[in-house]
Coordinates of C-alpha atoms in Angstrom, one line a residue:
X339 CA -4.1 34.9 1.2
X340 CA -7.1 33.5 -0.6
X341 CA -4.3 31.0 -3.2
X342 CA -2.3 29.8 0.1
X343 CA -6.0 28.9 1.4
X344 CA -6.9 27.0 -1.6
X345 CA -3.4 25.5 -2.3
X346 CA -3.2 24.3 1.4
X347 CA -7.1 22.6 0.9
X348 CA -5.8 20.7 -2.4
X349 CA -2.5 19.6 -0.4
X350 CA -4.5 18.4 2.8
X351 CA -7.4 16.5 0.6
X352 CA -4.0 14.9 -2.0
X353 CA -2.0 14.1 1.5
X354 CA -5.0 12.5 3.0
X355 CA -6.4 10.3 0.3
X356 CA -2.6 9.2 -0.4
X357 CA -2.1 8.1 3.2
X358 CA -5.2 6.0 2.8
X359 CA -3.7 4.5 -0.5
X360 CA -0.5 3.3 1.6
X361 CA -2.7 1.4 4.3
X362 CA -3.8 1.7 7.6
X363 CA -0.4 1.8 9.9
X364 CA 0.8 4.1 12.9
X365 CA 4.3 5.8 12.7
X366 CA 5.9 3.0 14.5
X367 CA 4.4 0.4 12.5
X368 CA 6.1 1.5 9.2
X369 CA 8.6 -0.3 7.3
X370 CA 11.6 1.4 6.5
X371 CA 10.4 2.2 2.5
X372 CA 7.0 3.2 4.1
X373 CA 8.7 5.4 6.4
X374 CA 10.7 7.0 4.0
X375 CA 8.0 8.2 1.6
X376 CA 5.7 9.3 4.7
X377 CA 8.7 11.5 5.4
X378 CA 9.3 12.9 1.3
X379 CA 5.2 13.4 1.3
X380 CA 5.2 15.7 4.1
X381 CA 8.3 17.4 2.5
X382 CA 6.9 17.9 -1.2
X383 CA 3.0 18.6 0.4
X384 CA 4.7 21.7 2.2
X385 CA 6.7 23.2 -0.6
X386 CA 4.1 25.1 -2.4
X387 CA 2.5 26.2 0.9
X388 CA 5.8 28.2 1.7
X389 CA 6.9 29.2 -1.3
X390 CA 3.7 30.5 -3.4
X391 CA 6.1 30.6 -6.1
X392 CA 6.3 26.8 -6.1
X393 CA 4.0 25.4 -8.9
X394 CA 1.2 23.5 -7.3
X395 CA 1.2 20.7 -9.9
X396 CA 4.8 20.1 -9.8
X397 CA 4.2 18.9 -6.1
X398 CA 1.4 16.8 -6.7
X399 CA 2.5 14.9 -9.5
X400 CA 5.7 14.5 -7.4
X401 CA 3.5 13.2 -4.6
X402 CA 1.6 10.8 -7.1
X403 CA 5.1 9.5 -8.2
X404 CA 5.9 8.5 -4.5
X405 CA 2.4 6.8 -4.2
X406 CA 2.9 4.9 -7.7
X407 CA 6.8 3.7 -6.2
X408 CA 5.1 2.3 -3.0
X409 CA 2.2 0.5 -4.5
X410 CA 4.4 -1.1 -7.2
X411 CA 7.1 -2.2 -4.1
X412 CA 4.1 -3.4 -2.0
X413 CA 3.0 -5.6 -5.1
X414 CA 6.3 -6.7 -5.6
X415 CA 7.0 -7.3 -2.0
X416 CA 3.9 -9.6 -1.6
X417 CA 4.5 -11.6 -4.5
X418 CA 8.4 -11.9 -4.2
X419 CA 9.6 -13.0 -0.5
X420 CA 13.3 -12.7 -1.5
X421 CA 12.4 -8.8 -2.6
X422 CA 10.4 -8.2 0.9
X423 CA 13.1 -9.7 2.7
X424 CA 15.9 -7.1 1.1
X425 CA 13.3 -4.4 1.6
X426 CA 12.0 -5.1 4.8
X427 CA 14.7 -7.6 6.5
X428 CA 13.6 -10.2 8.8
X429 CA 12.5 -10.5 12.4
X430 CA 15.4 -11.7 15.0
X431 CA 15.5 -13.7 17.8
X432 CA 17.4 -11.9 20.5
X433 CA 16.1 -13.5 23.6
X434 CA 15.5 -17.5 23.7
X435 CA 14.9 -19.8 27.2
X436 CA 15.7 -16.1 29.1
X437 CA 19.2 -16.0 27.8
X438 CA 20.4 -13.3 25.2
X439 CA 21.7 -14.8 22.0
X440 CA 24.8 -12.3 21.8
X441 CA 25.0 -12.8 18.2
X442 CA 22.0 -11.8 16.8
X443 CA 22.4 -8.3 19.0
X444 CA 25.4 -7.4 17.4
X445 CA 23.6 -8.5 13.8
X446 CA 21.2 -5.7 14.3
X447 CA 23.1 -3.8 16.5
X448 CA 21.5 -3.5 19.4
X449 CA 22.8 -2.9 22.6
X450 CA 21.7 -4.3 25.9
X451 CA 20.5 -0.9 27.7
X452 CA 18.1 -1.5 24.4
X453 CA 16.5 -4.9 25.5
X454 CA 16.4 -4.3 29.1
X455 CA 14.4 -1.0 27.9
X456 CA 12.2 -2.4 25.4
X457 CA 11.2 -5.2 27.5
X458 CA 10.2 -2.8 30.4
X459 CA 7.8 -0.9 27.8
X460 CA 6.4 -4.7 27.8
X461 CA 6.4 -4.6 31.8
X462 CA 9.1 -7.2 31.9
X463 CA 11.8 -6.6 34.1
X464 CA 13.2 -9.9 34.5
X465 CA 15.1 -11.5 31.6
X466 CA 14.4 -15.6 32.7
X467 CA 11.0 -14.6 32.5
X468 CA 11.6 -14.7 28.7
X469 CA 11.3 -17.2 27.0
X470 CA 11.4 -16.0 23.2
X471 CA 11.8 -12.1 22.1
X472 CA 12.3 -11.0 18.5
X473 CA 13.1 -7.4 17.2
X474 CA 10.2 -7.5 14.3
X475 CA 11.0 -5.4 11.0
X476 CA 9.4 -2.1 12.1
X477 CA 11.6 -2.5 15.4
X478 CA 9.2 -3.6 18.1
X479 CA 10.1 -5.9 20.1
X480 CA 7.6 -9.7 20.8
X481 CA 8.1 -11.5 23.8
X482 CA 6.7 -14.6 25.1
X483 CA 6.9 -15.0 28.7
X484 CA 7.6 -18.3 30.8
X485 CA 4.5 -20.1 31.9
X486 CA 3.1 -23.3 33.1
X487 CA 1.3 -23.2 29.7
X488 CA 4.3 -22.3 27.5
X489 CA 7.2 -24.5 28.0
X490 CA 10.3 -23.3 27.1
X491 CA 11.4 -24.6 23.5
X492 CA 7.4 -24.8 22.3
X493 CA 7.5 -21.6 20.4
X494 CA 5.6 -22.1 17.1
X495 CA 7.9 -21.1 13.9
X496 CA 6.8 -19.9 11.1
X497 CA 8.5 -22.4 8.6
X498 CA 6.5 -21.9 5.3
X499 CA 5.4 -18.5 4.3
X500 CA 2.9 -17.7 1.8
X501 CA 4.9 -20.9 -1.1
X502 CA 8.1 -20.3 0.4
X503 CA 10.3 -22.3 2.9
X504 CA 11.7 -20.0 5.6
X505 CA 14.5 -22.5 6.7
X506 CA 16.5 -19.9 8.8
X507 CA 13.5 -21.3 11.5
X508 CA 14.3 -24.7 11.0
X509 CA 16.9 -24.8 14.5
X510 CA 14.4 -23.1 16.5
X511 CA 11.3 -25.0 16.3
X512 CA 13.7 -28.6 15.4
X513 CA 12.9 -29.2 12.4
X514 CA 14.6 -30.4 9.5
X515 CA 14.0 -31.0 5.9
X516 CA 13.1 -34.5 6.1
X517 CA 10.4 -34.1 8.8
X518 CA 9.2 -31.1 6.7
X519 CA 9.0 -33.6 3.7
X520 CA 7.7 -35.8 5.5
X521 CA 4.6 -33.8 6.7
X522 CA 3.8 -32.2 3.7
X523 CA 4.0 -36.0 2.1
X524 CA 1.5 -37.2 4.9
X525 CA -1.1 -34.2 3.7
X526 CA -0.4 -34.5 0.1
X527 CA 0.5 -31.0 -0.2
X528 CA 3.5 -29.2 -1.7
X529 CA 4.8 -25.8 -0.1
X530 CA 3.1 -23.7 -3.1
X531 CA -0.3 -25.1 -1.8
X532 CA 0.2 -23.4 1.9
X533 CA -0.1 -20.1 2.8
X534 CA 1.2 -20.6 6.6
X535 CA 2.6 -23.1 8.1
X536 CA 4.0 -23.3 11.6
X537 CA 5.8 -25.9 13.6
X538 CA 7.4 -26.3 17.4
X539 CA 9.6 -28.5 19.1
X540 CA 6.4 -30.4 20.7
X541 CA 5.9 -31.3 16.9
X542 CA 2.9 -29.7 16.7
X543 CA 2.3 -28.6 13.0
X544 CA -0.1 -25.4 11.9
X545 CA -1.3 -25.4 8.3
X546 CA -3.5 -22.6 6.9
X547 CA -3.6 -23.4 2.9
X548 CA -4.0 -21.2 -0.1
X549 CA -7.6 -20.4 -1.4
X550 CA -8.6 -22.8 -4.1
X551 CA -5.6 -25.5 -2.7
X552 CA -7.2 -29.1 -2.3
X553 CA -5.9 -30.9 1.1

């Protein structure tokens, strides 16, 4: 009785400071590689609790190796957008000016039984109410609702992303790669120099630049 006590202690205290390595996220905040090594670390942590047989250090340093993987893809996801991108996906538009955009459903396979019940767990029960929704990459749903603030067609994009142009978001917010030029010719800055930059249809232009950039 006394090993199972003490294995199950050095299991809870390995479990617990390797879900504080991964970051601070609930269950249905997860990306799909975080979700997948959440589900392996619960797997390996309970092997040597039910089989006393089971050496204890074979199941840590497999828990270690699953940490080591999903620091190494979190660094490489935050420094390479195209590697995020295949890891992660992308957020979709499935909703814009309270009409579905058919296309984008079948993209990500969503039905519409799913939207109408995702947008009542938003207490929306009225589709022209909407006037953007995106399914994000953890598979919530956003949605910005008509108002007399919020005019249809004003939803800020995000158009330049940590260096990199994003210019899937160029048809929604209507912009083009002259006007983009353009603004970043009127600041003197070059996409590498912004870490966000957002833009709507009111031509109304966010920029939030890198540390140490000079605007």
């Amino acid at each position: 009785m006394l090993p199972i006590l003490i294995r199950g202690i050095i299991i809870y205290i390995i479990v617990i400071a390797s879900v504080r390595l991964m970051g601070k996220r609930q269950i249905g905040e997860l990306q799909p590689a975080e979700l997948v090594i959440t589900i392996l670390l619960s797997d390996i942590a309970s092997m040597p609790l039910q089989n006393s047989n089971t050496p204890l250090l074979q199941s840590v340093c497999a828990i270690f190796l699953l940490i080591a993987l999903e620091i190494i893809t979190s660094c490489l996801s935050l420094r390479f957008r195209p590697f995020r991108t295949l890891l992660q996906g992308h957020s979709v538009m499935i909703i814009k000016e309270g009409h579905l955009i058919q296309e984008n459903l079948k993209e990500i396979r969503y039905s519409v039984d799913d939207v109408v019940e995702a947008l009542r767990l938003k207490d929306v029960f009225d589709i022209e109410s909407v006037n953007f929704a995106y399914v994000e990459t953890n598979g919530s749903l956003s949605v910005l609702l008509k108002d007399e603030e919020n005019e249809p067609g004003e939803l800020p994009c995000l158009v330049i992303s940590d260096g990199e142009i994003i210019e899937r978001e160029f048809d929604v917010c209507g912009l083009s790669a002259e006007k983009l030029l353009k603004i970043l010719n009127e600041n003197r800055l070059s996409p590498s120099d912004i870490l966000l930059m957002t833009y709507s249809k009111a031509q109304k232009a966010n920029i939030v630049l890198k540390k140490g950039a000079n605007k």
